[in-house]
Structures are given as C-alpha cells and as structure tokens.
PDB file of C-alpha atoms in Angstrom:
ATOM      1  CA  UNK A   1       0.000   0.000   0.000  1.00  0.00           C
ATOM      2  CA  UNK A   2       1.230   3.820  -0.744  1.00  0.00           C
ATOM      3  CA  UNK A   3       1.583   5.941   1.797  1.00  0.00           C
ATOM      4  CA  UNK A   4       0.275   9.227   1.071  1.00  0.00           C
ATOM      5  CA  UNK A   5       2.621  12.095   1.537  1.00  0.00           C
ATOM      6  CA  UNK A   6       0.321  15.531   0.724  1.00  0.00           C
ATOM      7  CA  UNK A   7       2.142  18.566   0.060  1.00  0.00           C
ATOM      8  CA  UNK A   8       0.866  22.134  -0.536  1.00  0.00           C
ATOM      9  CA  UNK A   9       3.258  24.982  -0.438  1.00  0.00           C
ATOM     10  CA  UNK A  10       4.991  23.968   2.944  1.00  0.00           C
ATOM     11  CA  UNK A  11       2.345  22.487   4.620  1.00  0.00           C
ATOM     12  CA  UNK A  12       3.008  18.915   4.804  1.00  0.00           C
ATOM     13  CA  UNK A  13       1.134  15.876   6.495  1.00  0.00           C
ATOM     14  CA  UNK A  14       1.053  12.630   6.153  1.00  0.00           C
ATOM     15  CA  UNK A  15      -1.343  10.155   5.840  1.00  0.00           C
ATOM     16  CA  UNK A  16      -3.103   7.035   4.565  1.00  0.00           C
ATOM     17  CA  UNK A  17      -6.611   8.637   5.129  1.00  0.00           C
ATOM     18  CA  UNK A  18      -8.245   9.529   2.148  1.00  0.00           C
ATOM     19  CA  UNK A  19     -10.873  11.971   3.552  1.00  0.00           C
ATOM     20  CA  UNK A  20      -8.316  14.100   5.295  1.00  0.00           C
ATOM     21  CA  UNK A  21      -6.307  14.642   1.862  1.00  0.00           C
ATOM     22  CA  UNK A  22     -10.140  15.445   0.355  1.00  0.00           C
ATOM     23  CA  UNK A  23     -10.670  17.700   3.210  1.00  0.00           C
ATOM     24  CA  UNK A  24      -7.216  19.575   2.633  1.00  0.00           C
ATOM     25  CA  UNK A  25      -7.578  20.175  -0.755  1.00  0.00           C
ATOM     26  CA  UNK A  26     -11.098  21.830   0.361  1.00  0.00           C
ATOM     27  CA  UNK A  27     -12.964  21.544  -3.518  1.00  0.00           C
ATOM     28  CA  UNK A  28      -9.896  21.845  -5.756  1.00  0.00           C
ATOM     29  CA  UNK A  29      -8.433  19.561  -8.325  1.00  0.00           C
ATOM     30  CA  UNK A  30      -6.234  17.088  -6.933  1.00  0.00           C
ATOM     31  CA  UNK A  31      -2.701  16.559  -9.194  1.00  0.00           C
ATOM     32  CA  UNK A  32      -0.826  13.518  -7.927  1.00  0.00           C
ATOM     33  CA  UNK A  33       3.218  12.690  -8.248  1.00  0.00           C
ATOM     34  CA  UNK A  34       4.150   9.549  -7.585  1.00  0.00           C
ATOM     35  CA  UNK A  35       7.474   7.329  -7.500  1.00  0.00           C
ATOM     36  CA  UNK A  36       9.940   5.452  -5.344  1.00  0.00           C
ATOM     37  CA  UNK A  37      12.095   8.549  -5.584  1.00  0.00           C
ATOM     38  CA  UNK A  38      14.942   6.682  -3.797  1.00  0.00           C
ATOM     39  CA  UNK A  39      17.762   7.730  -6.244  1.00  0.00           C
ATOM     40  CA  UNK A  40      17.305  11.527  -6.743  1.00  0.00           C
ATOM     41  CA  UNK A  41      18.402  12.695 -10.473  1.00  0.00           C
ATOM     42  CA  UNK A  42      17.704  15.161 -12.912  1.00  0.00           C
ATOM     43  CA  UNK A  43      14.599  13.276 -14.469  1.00  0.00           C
ATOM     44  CA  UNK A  44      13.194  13.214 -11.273  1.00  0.00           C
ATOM     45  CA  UNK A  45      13.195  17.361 -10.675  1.00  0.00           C
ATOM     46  CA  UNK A  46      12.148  17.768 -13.887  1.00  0.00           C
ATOM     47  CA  UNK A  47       9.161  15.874 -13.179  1.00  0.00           C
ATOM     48  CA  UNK A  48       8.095  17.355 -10.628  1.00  0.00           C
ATOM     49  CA  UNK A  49       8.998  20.670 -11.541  1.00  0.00           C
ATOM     50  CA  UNK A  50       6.479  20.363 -14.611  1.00  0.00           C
ATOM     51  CA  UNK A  51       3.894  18.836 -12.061  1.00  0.00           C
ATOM     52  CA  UNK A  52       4.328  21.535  -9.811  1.00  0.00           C
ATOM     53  CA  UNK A  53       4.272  24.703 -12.374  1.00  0.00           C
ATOM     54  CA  UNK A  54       0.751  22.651 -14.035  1.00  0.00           C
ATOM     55  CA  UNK A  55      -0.566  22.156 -10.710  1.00  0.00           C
ATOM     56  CA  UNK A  56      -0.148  26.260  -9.582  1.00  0.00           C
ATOM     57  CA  UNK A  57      -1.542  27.139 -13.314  1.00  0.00           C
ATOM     58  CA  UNK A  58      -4.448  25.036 -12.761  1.00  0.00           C
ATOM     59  CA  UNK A  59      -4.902  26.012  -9.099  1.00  0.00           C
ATOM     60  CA  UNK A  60      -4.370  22.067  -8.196  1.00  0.00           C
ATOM     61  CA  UNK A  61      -3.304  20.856  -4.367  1.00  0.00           C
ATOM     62  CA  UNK A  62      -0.371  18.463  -4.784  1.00  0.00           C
ATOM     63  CA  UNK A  63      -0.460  15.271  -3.479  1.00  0.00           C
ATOM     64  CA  UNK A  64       3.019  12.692  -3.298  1.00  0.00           C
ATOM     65  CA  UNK A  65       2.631   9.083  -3.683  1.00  0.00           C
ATOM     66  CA  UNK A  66       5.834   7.031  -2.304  1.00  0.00           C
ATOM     67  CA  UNK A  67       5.460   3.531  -1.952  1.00  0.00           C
ATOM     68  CA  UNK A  68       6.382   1.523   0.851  1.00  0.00           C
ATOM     69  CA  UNK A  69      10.044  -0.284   1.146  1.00  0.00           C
ATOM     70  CA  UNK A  70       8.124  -3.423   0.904  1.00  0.00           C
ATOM     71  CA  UNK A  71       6.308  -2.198  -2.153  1.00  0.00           C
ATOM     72  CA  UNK A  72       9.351  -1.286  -3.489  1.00  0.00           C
ATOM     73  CA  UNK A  73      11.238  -4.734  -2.719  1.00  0.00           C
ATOM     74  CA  UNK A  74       8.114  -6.429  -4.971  1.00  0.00           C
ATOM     75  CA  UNK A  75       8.805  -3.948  -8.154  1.00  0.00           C
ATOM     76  CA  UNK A  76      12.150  -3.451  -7.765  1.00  0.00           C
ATOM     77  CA  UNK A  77      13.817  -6.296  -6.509  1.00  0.00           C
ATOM     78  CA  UNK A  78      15.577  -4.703  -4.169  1.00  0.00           C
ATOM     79  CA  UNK A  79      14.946  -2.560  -0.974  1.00  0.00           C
ATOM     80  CA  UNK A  80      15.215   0.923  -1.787  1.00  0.00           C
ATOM     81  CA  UNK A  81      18.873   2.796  -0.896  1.00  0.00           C
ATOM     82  CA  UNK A  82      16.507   5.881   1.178  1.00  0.00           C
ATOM     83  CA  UNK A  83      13.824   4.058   3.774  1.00  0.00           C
ATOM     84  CA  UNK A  84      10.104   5.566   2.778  1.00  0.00           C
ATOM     85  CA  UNK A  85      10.490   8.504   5.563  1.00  0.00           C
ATOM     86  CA  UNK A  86      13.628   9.876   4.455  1.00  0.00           C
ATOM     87  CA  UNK A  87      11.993   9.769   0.183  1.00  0.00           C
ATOM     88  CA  UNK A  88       8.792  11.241   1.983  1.00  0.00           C
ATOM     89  CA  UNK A  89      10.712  14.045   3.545  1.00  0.00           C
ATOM     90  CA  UNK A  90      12.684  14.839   0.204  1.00  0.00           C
ATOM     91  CA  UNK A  91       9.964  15.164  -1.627  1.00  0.00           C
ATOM     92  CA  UNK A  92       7.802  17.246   0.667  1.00  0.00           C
ATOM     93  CA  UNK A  93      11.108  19.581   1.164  1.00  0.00           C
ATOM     94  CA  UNK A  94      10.788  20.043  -2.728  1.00  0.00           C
ATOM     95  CA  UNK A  95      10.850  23.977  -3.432  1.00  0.00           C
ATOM     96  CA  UNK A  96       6.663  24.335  -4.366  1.00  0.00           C
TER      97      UNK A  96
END
C-alpha cells in the first residue's frame, strides 16, 4: 500500500486517510506525483517541476505518492537505498 505524503506549499502531512487529503484540498483539483524517488536525479526534478508549475496554473493541491520499502522490494527487486520517511521528507522539502 502507498503511503500518502500531501504537500501544498509547505504544509506537509502525512497520511493514509483519504478523507483528510479530500478535506485539505477543500474543492480543488487534486494533481498527484508519484514514485519510489529513492535515487534523486535530474529526471526526477524535472518531473516534478512540470507537475508543480501545471498544478499552480491550474490552481491544483499536490499530493506525493511514495510507496512503501516493501512495495518497493516487490517492483524493484531490491529494498530501496533511502527508507520511505527519508523519500517522503525529500519530496515534501521540494521547493513548491
């Protein structure tokens, strides 16, 4: 299961309840990034630096999808070289 890193501005919470993500974004559109984001390189700002300029054009709260080590393990093969806190905490420290 994902754990659900939301991230608006530099408010940051997380969470695996839905409703409080729904109740954050209070009525807007709802962009989502996702990825195991365990190896940090240029693809990976690039990313989220389009997300993040379509989501303020579109007035859209940001949400962050990061997988769970164990999730990871499955796709991968391997256990991720950052645990799931530390990739949750880089991504929600991402200049929005």
């Amino acid at each position: 299961m994902n754990k659900v890193l939301v991230c608006k501005h530099w408010n940051v919470c997380a969470t695996r309840d839905h409703s409080e993500i729904l109740s954050l974004a209070r009525g807007k559109d709802i962009h989502a990034i996702g990825g195991t984001f365990d190896f940090w390189h240029r693809g990976h700002f690039a990313f989220i630096r389009i997300c993040m300029m379509e989501s303020k054009r579109d007035g859209a709260f940001v949400v962050g999808l990061i997988p769970s080590d164990e999730s990871v393990m499955k796709y991968k093969g391997r256990y991720p070289d950052v645990n799931e806190e530390d990739r949750g905490v880089a991504l929600a420290l991402y200049p929005g």
